[in-house]
Amino acid sequence: MIARAVEKMILFYDGNIHDIEHFLKVWGYARTIGELEKLDGETQRILELAAIVHDIACPLCRAKYGNTAGEYQQKEGIPLAREFYAGFDLPEKQLDRICYLVGHHHTYKDIDGADYQILLEADFLVNASESQMSRQVIERFRETVFRTATGRKLLSEIYQSV
């Protein structure tokens, strides 16, 4: 199922290399953090499926709003994620959680669940590099957002020279 979702997402992005590489990196970090934090199988699957489609609204947001601001992604991403996973035979509860995560992946308060926490951390690990964030911003995120031992360790190791 995961491989099928990855393949479908690559096709969805229609050759946009930045979007393809971004979701693959976020998915890779999410998978790594989830496994090292020893998530149960269902939560790991939900996390990975959400990571694959977390930015599914970006092409629509660029066309509709002229940018990919987080608030637009969260608003537009939920129905797109639901449509994307139609036919995957996901239990409704899992699909609802995936859509919830997509609809909140730029909201850093009231984080309810390890899958949500890890998705935020994985996305930030990629965004920090892609946006060339300063050491100050990275350190602030480490103190205010990062909660998992694995996420903190990866952040420190990856951005030690920032």
mmCIF file with all atom_site columns, C-alpha atoms in Angstrom:
data_model
loop_
_atom_site.group_PDB
_atom_site.id
_atom_site.type_symbol
_atom_site.label_atom_id
_atom_site.label_alt_id
_atom_site.label_comp_id
_atom_site.label_asym_id
_atom_site.label_entity_id
_atom_site.label_seq_id
_atom_site.pdbx_PDB_ins_code
_atom_site.Cartn_x
_atom_site.Cartn_y
_atom_site.Cartn_z
_atom_site.occupancy
_atom_site.B_iso_or_equiv
_atom_site.pdbx_formal_charge
_atom_site.auth_seq_id
_atom_site.auth_comp_id
_atom_site.auth_asym_id
_atom_site.auth_atom_id
_atom_site.pdbx_PDB_model_num
ATOM 1   C CA . MET A 1 1   ? 0.000   0.000  0.000   1.00 0.00 ? 1   MET A CA 1
ATOM 2   C CA . ILE A 1 2   ? 2.786   2.450  0.884   1.00 0.00 ? 2   ILE A CA 1
ATOM 3   C CA . ALA A 1 3   ? 4.660   1.824  -2.369  1.00 0.00 ? 3   ALA A CA 1
ATOM 4   C CA . ARG A 1 4   ? 1.436   2.247  -4.343  1.00 0.00 ? 4   ARG A CA 1
ATOM 5   C CA . ALA A 1 5   ? 0.790   5.585  -2.614  1.00 0.00 ? 5   ALA A CA 1
ATOM 6   C CA . VAL A 1 6   ? 4.349   6.774  -3.326  1.00 0.00 ? 6   VAL A CA 1
ATOM 7   C CA . GLU A 1 7   ? 4.019   5.858  -6.988  1.00 0.00 ? 7   GLU A CA 1
ATOM 8   C CA . LYS A 1 8   ? 0.627   7.555  -7.254  1.00 0.00 ? 8   LYS A CA 1
ATOM 9   C CA . MET A 1 9   ? 1.971   10.725 -5.565  1.00 0.00 ? 9   MET A CA 1
ATOM 10  C CA . ILE A 1 10  ? 4.906   10.909 -7.977  1.00 0.00 ? 10  ILE A CA 1
ATOM 11  C CA . LEU A 1 11  ? 2.435   10.732 -10.857 1.00 0.00 ? 11  LEU A CA 1
ATOM 12  C CA . PHE A 1 12  ? 0.191   13.300 -9.157  1.00 0.00 ? 12  PHE A CA 1
ATOM 13  C CA . TYR A 1 13  ? 3.009   15.864 -9.061  1.00 0.00 ? 13  TYR A CA 1
ATOM 14  C CA . ASP A 1 14  ? 3.373   15.540 -12.843 1.00 0.00 ? 14  ASP A CA 1
ATOM 15  C CA . GLY A 1 15  ? 7.126   16.069 -13.098 1.00 0.00 ? 15  GLY A CA 1
ATOM 16  C CA . ASN A 1 16  ? 7.460   18.789 -10.428 1.00 0.00 ? 16  ASN A CA 1
ATOM 17  C CA . ILE A 1 17  ? 10.819  17.608 -9.115  1.00 0.00 ? 17  ILE A CA 1
ATOM 18  C CA . HIS A 1 18  ? 10.806  19.920 -6.084  1.00 0.00 ? 18  HIS A CA 1
ATOM 19  C CA . ASP A 1 19  ? 7.427   18.646 -4.866  1.00 0.00 ? 19  ASP A CA 1
ATOM 20  C CA . ILE A 1 20  ? 8.366   15.028 -5.541  1.00 0.00 ? 20  ILE A CA 1
ATOM 21  C CA . GLU A 1 21  ? 11.686  15.271 -3.711  1.00 0.00 ? 21  GLU A CA 1
ATOM 22  C CA . HIS A 1 22  ? 10.093  17.178 -0.831  1.00 0.00 ? 22  HIS A CA 1
ATOM 23  C CA . PHE A 1 23  ? 7.431   14.570 -0.109  1.00 0.00 ? 23  PHE A CA 1
ATOM 24  C CA . LEU A 1 24  ? 9.933   11.724 -0.498  1.00 0.00 ? 24  LEU A CA 1
ATOM 25  C CA . LYS A 1 25  ? 12.274  13.334 2.039   1.00 0.00 ? 25  LYS A CA 1
ATOM 26  C CA . VAL A 1 26  ? 9.468   14.059 4.503   1.00 0.00 ? 26  VAL A CA 1
ATOM 27  C CA . TRP A 1 27  ? 8.183   10.510 4.124   1.00 0.00 ? 27  TRP A CA 1
ATOM 28  C CA . GLY A 1 28  ? 11.700  9.132  4.674   1.00 0.00 ? 28  GLY A CA 1
ATOM 29  C CA . TYR A 1 29  ? 12.209  11.134 7.856   1.00 0.00 ? 29  TYR A CA 1
ATOM 30  C CA . ALA A 1 30  ? 8.714   10.307 9.110   1.00 0.00 ? 30  ALA A CA 1
ATOM 31  C CA . ARG A 1 31  ? 9.275   6.607  8.485   1.00 0.00 ? 31  ARG A CA 1
ATOM 32  C CA . THR A 1 32  ? 12.670  6.695  10.214  1.00 0.00 ? 32  THR A CA 1
ATOM 33  C CA . ILE A 1 33  ? 11.484  8.636  13.249  1.00 0.00 ? 33  ILE A CA 1
ATOM 34  C CA . GLY A 1 34  ? 8.346   6.506  13.601  1.00 0.00 ? 34  GLY A CA 1
ATOM 35  C CA . GLU A 1 35  ? 10.280  3.246  13.447  1.00 0.00 ? 35  GLU A CA 1
ATOM 36  C CA . LEU A 1 36  ? 12.976  4.405  15.871  1.00 0.00 ? 36  LEU A CA 1
ATOM 37  C CA . GLU A 1 37  ? 10.315  5.728  18.254  1.00 0.00 ? 37  GLU A CA 1
ATOM 38  C CA . LYS A 1 38  ? 8.694   2.260  18.005  1.00 0.00 ? 38  LYS A CA 1
ATOM 39  C CA . LEU A 1 39  ? 5.224   3.310  16.872  1.00 0.00 ? 39  LEU A CA 1
ATOM 40  C CA . ASP A 1 40  ? 2.677   0.520  16.653  1.00 0.00 ? 40  ASP A CA 1
ATOM 41  C CA . GLY A 1 41  ? 1.984   -0.756 13.146  1.00 0.00 ? 41  GLY A CA 1
ATOM 42  C CA . GLU A 1 42  ? -1.284  1.091  12.568  1.00 0.00 ? 42  GLU A CA 1
ATOM 43  C CA . THR A 1 43  ? 0.070   4.441  13.736  1.00 0.00 ? 43  THR A CA 1
ATOM 44  C CA . GLN A 1 44  ? 3.203   3.966  11.612  1.00 0.00 ? 44  GLN A CA 1
ATOM 45  C CA . ARG A 1 45  ? 1.094   3.250  8.548   1.00 0.00 ? 45  ARG A CA 1
ATOM 46  C CA . ILE A 1 46  ? -1.116  6.291  9.150   1.00 0.00 ? 46  ILE A CA 1
ATOM 47  C CA . LEU A 1 47  ? 1.984   8.451  9.648   1.00 0.00 ? 47  LEU A CA 1
ATOM 48  C CA . GLU A 1 48  ? 3.594   7.281  6.432   1.00 0.00 ? 48  GLU A CA 1
ATOM 49  C CA . LEU A 1 49  ? 0.437   7.613  4.364   1.00 0.00 ? 49  LEU A CA 1
ATOM 50  C CA . ALA A 1 50  ? -0.083  11.144 5.723   1.00 0.00 ? 50  ALA A CA 1
ATOM 51  C CA . ALA A 1 51  ? 3.550   12.084 5.049   1.00 0.00 ? 51  ALA A CA 1
ATOM 52  C CA . ILE A 1 52  ? 3.203   11.003 1.430   1.00 0.00 ? 52  ILE A CA 1
ATOM 53  C CA . VAL A 1 53  ? 0.263   13.360 0.821   1.00 0.00 ? 53  VAL A CA 1
ATOM 54  C CA . HIS A 1 54  ? 0.965   16.084 3.386   1.00 0.00 ? 54  HIS A CA 1
ATOM 55  C CA . ASP A 1 55  ? 1.556   18.713 0.666   1.00 0.00 ? 55  ASP A CA 1
ATOM 56  C CA . ILE A 1 56  ? -0.981  17.387 -1.826  1.00 0.00 ? 56  ILE A CA 1
ATOM 57  C CA . ALA A 1 57  ? -2.637  20.809 -1.989  1.00 0.00 ? 57  ALA A CA 1
ATOM 58  C CA . CYS A 1 58  ? 0.479   22.679 -3.149  1.00 0.00 ? 58  CYS A CA 1
ATOM 59  C CA . PRO A 1 59  ? -0.265  22.595 -6.901  1.00 0.00 ? 59  PRO A CA 1
ATOM 60  C CA . LEU A 1 60  ? -3.852  23.741 -6.285  1.00 0.00 ? 60  LEU A CA 1
ATOM 61  C CA . CYS A 1 61  ? -2.713  26.469 -3.873  1.00 0.00 ? 61  CYS A CA 1
ATOM 62  C CA . ARG A 1 62  ? -0.200  27.815 -6.372  1.00 0.00 ? 62  ARG A CA 1
ATOM 63  C CA . ALA A 1 63  ? -2.917  28.041 -9.016  1.00 0.00 ? 63  ALA A CA 1
ATOM 64  C CA . LYS A 1 64  ? -5.701  29.321 -6.755  1.00 0.00 ? 64  LYS A CA 1
ATOM 65  C CA . TYR A 1 65  ? -3.837  31.615 -4.316  1.00 0.00 ? 65  TYR A CA 1
ATOM 66  C CA . GLY A 1 66  ? -0.480  32.211 -5.973  1.00 0.00 ? 66  GLY A CA 1
ATOM 67  C CA . ASN A 1 67  ? 1.395   30.614 -3.060  1.00 0.00 ? 67  ASN A CA 1
ATOM 68  C CA . THR A 1 68  ? 1.510   27.553 -0.821  1.00 0.00 ? 68  THR A CA 1
ATOM 69  C CA . ALA A 1 69  ? 0.933   29.169 2.570   1.00 0.00 ? 69  ALA A CA 1
ATOM 70  C CA . GLY A 1 70  ? 0.293   26.624 5.304   1.00 0.00 ? 70  GLY A CA 1
ATOM 71  C CA . GLU A 1 71  ? -3.231  27.838 5.998   1.00 0.00 ? 71  GLU A CA 1
ATOM 72  C CA . TYR A 1 72  ? -4.194  27.247 2.358   1.00 0.00 ? 72  TYR A CA 1
ATOM 73  C CA . GLN A 1 73  ? -2.548  23.825 2.271   1.00 0.00 ? 73  GLN A CA 1
ATOM 74  C CA . GLN A 1 74  ? -4.401  22.728 5.380   1.00 0.00 ? 74  GLN A CA 1
ATOM 75  C CA . LYS A 1 75  ? -7.759  23.938 4.070   1.00 0.00 ? 75  LYS A CA 1
ATOM 76  C CA . GLU A 1 76  ? -7.429  22.524 0.559   1.00 0.00 ? 76  GLU A CA 1
ATOM 77  C CA . GLY A 1 77  ? -5.500  19.363 1.466   1.00 0.00 ? 77  GLY A CA 1
ATOM 78  C CA . ILE A 1 78  ? -8.185  17.469 3.350   1.00 0.00 ? 78  ILE A CA 1
ATOM 79  C CA . PRO A 1 79  ? -10.550 16.785 0.433   1.00 0.00 ? 79  PRO A CA 1
ATOM 80  C CA . LEU A 1 80  ? -7.633  16.132 -1.915  1.00 0.00 ? 80  LEU A CA 1
ATOM 81  C CA . ALA A 1 81  ? -6.126  13.569 0.464   1.00 0.00 ? 81  ALA A CA 1
ATOM 82  C CA . ARG A 1 82  ? -9.497  11.877 0.882   1.00 0.00 ? 82  ARG A CA 1
ATOM 83  C CA . GLU A 1 83  ? -9.921  11.672 -2.889  1.00 0.00 ? 83  GLU A CA 1
ATOM 84  C CA . PHE A 1 84  ? -6.322  10.489 -3.381  1.00 0.00 ? 84  PHE A CA 1
ATOM 85  C CA . TYR A 1 85  ? -6.834  7.518  -1.046  1.00 0.00 ? 85  TYR A CA 1
ATOM 86  C CA . ALA A 1 86  ? -10.228 6.530  -2.464  1.00 0.00 ? 86  ALA A CA 1
ATOM 87  C CA . GLY A 1 87  ? -9.917  2.930  -3.613  1.00 0.00 ? 87  GLY A CA 1
ATOM 88  C CA . PHE A 1 88  ? -7.087  2.098  -1.208  1.00 0.00 ? 88  PHE A CA 1
ATOM 89  C CA . ASP A 1 89  ? -9.501  0.185  1.050   1.00 0.00 ? 89  ASP A CA 1
ATOM 90  C CA . LEU A 1 90  ? -8.427  2.095  4.137   1.00 0.00 ? 90  LEU A CA 1
ATOM 91  C CA . PRO A 1 91  ? -10.642 1.828  7.190   1.00 0.00 ? 91  PRO A CA 1
ATOM 92  C CA . GLU A 1 92  ? -12.602 5.074  7.579   1.00 0.00 ? 92  GLU A CA 1
ATOM 93  C CA . LYS A 1 93  ? -10.984 5.768  10.955  1.00 0.00 ? 93  LYS A CA 1
ATOM 94  C CA . GLN A 1 94  ? -7.500  5.619  9.393   1.00 0.00 ? 94  GLN A CA 1
ATOM 95  C CA . LEU A 1 95  ? -8.507  7.759  6.431   1.00 0.00 ? 95  LEU A CA 1
ATOM 96  C CA . ASP A 1 96  ? -10.023 10.331 8.796   1.00 0.00 ? 96  ASP A CA 1
ATOM 97  C CA . ARG A 1 97  ? -6.764  10.463 10.765  1.00 0.00 ? 97  ARG A CA 1
ATOM 98  C CA . ILE A 1 98  ? -4.657  10.846 7.604   1.00 0.00 ? 98  ILE A CA 1
ATOM 99  C CA . CYS A 1 99  ? -6.884  13.717 6.492   1.00 0.00 ? 99  CYS A CA 1
ATOM 100 C CA . TYR A 1 100 ? -6.697  15.288 9.958   1.00 0.00 ? 100 TYR A CA 1
ATOM 101 C CA . LEU A 1 101 ? -2.899  15.188 9.823   1.00 0.00 ? 101 LEU A CA 1
ATOM 102 C CA . VAL A 1 102 ? -2.837  16.717 6.338   1.00 0.00 ? 102 VAL A CA 1
ATOM 103 C CA . GLY A 1 103 ? -5.213  19.413 7.573   1.00 0.00 ? 103 GLY A CA 1
ATOM 104 C CA . HIS A 1 104 ? -3.006  20.253 10.553  1.00 0.00 ? 104 HIS A CA 1
ATOM 105 C CA . HIS A 1 105 ? 0.585   19.769 9.396   1.00 0.00 ? 105 HIS A CA 1
ATOM 106 C CA . HIS A 1 106 ? 1.302   23.496 9.749   1.00 0.00 ? 106 HIS A CA 1
ATOM 107 C CA . THR A 1 107 ? -0.379  23.819 13.159  1.00 0.00 ? 107 THR A CA 1
ATOM 108 C CA . TYR A 1 108 ? 2.110   23.603 16.020  1.00 0.00 ? 108 TYR A CA 1
ATOM 109 C CA . LYS A 1 109 ? -0.253  23.684 18.988  1.00 0.00 ? 109 LYS A CA 1
ATOM 110 C CA . ASP A 1 110 ? -2.597  21.108 20.488  1.00 0.00 ? 110 ASP A CA 1
ATOM 111 C CA . ILE A 1 111 ? -0.584  18.269 18.970  1.00 0.00 ? 111 ILE A CA 1
ATOM 112 C CA . ASP A 1 112 ? -2.541  15.110 19.688  1.00 0.00 ? 112 ASP A CA 1
ATOM 113 C CA . GLY A 1 113 ? -0.619  11.973 18.922  1.00 0.00 ? 113 GLY A CA 1
ATOM 114 C CA . ALA A 1 114 ? 2.798   10.653 18.019  1.00 0.00 ? 114 ALA A CA 1
ATOM 115 C CA . ASP A 1 115 ? 1.886   10.538 14.325  1.00 0.00 ? 115 ASP A CA 1
ATOM 116 C CA . TYR A 1 116 ? 1.078   14.265 14.347  1.00 0.00 ? 116 TYR A CA 1
ATOM 117 C CA . GLN A 1 117 ? 4.234   15.116 16.307  1.00 0.00 ? 117 GLN A CA 1
ATOM 118 C CA . ILE A 1 118 ? 6.469   13.105 14.008  1.00 0.00 ? 118 ILE A CA 1
ATOM 119 C CA . LEU A 1 119 ? 4.925   14.534 10.838  1.00 0.00 ? 119 LEU A CA 1
ATOM 120 C CA . LEU A 1 120 ? 5.666   18.066 12.087  1.00 0.00 ? 120 LEU A CA 1
ATOM 121 C CA . GLU A 1 121 ? 9.242   17.109 12.914  1.00 0.00 ? 121 GLU A CA 1
ATOM 122 C CA . ALA A 1 122 ? 9.843   15.344 9.585   1.00 0.00 ? 122 ALA A CA 1
ATOM 123 C CA . ASP A 1 123 ? 8.429   18.250 7.589   1.00 0.00 ? 123 ASP A CA 1
ATOM 124 C CA . PHE A 1 124 ? 10.569  20.734 9.514   1.00 0.00 ? 124 PHE A CA 1
ATOM 125 C CA . LEU A 1 125 ? 13.734  18.677 8.966   1.00 0.00 ? 125 LEU A CA 1
ATOM 126 C CA . VAL A 1 126 ? 13.192  19.095 5.230   1.00 0.00 ? 126 VAL A CA 1
ATOM 127 C CA . ASN A 1 127 ? 11.870  22.671 5.284   1.00 0.00 ? 127 ASN A CA 1
ATOM 128 C CA . ALA A 1 128 ? 14.825  23.909 7.338   1.00 0.00 ? 128 ALA A CA 1
ATOM 129 C CA . SER A 1 129 ? 17.186  22.905 4.550   1.00 0.00 ? 129 SER A CA 1
ATOM 130 C CA . GLU A 1 130 ? 14.983  23.870 1.625   1.00 0.00 ? 130 GLU A CA 1
ATOM 131 C CA . SER A 1 131 ? 14.289  27.297 3.142   1.00 0.00 ? 131 SER A CA 1
ATOM 132 C CA . GLN A 1 132 ? 17.854  27.750 4.413   1.00 0.00 ? 132 GLN A CA 1
ATOM 133 C CA . MET A 1 133 ? 16.649  28.553 7.911   1.00 0.00 ? 133 MET A CA 1
ATOM 134 C CA . SER A 1 134 ? 18.991  30.237 10.336  1.00 0.00 ? 134 SER A CA 1
ATOM 135 C CA . ARG A 1 135 ? 20.495  28.566 13.375  1.00 0.00 ? 135 ARG A CA 1
ATOM 136 C CA . GLN A 1 136 ? 18.251  30.746 15.537  1.00 0.00 ? 136 GLN A CA 1
ATOM 137 C CA . VAL A 1 137 ? 15.056  29.513 13.830  1.00 0.00 ? 137 VAL A CA 1
ATOM 138 C CA . ILE A 1 138 ? 16.207  25.895 13.976  1.00 0.00 ? 138 ILE A CA 1
ATOM 139 C CA . GLU A 1 139 ? 17.068  26.171 17.671  1.00 0.00 ? 139 GLU A CA 1
ATOM 140 C CA . ARG A 1 140 ? 13.721  27.824 18.423  1.00 0.00 ? 140 ARG A CA 1
ATOM 141 C CA . PHE A 1 141 ? 11.892  24.983 16.674  1.00 0.00 ? 141 PHE A CA 1
ATOM 142 C CA . ARG A 1 142 ? 13.943  22.397 18.559  1.00 0.00 ? 142 ARG A CA 1
ATOM 143 C CA . GLU A 1 143 ? 12.888  23.965 21.849  1.00 0.00 ? 143 GLU A CA 1
ATOM 144 C CA . THR A 1 144 ? 9.257   24.694 21.016  1.00 0.00 ? 144 THR A CA 1
ATOM 145 C CA . VAL A 1 145 ? 8.135   21.958 18.593  1.00 0.00 ? 145 VAL A CA 1
ATOM 146 C CA . PHE A 1 146 ? 10.426  18.920 18.664  1.00 0.00 ? 146 PHE A CA 1
ATOM 147 C CA . ARG A 1 147 ? 9.477   16.338 21.297  1.00 0.00 ? 147 ARG A CA 1
ATOM 148 C CA . THR A 1 148 ? 10.727  12.946 20.102  1.00 0.00 ? 148 THR A CA 1
ATOM 149 C CA . ALA A 1 149 ? 14.233  11.844 21.062  1.00 0.00 ? 149 ALA A CA 1
ATOM 150 C CA . THR A 1 150 ? 14.848  10.681 17.492  1.00 0.00 ? 150 THR A CA 1
ATOM 151 C CA . GLY A 1 151 ? 13.650  13.925 15.927  1.00 0.00 ? 151 GLY A CA 1
ATOM 152 C CA . ARG A 1 152 ? 15.805  16.002 18.267  1.00 0.00 ? 152 ARG A CA 1
ATOM 153 C CA . LYS A 1 153 ? 18.829  13.812 17.572  1.00 0.00 ? 153 LYS A CA 1
ATOM 154 C CA . LEU A 1 154 ? 18.367  14.030 13.798  1.00 0.00 ? 154 LEU A CA 1
ATOM 155 C CA . LEU A 1 155 ? 17.863  17.785 13.947  1.00 0.00 ? 155 LEU A CA 1
ATOM 156 C CA . SER A 1 156 ? 21.067  18.237 15.952  1.00 0.00 ? 156 SER A CA 1
ATOM 157 C CA . GLU A 1 157 ? 23.098  15.950 13.731  1.00 0.00 ? 157 GLU A CA 1
ATOM 158 C CA . ILE A 1 158 ? 21.847  17.329 10.432  1.00 0.00 ? 158 ILE A CA 1
ATOM 159 C CA . TYR A 1 159 ? 22.071  21.008 11.363  1.00 0.00 ? 159 TYR A CA 1
ATOM 160 C CA . GLN A 1 160 ? 25.107  20.933 13.668  1.00 0.00 ? 160 GLN A CA 1
ATOM 161 C CA . SER A 1 161 ? 26.994  23.407 11.487  1.00 0.00 ? 161 SER A CA 1
ATOM 162 C CA . VAL A 1 162 ? 24.129  25.871 11.047  1.00 0.00 ? 162 VAL A CA 1
#
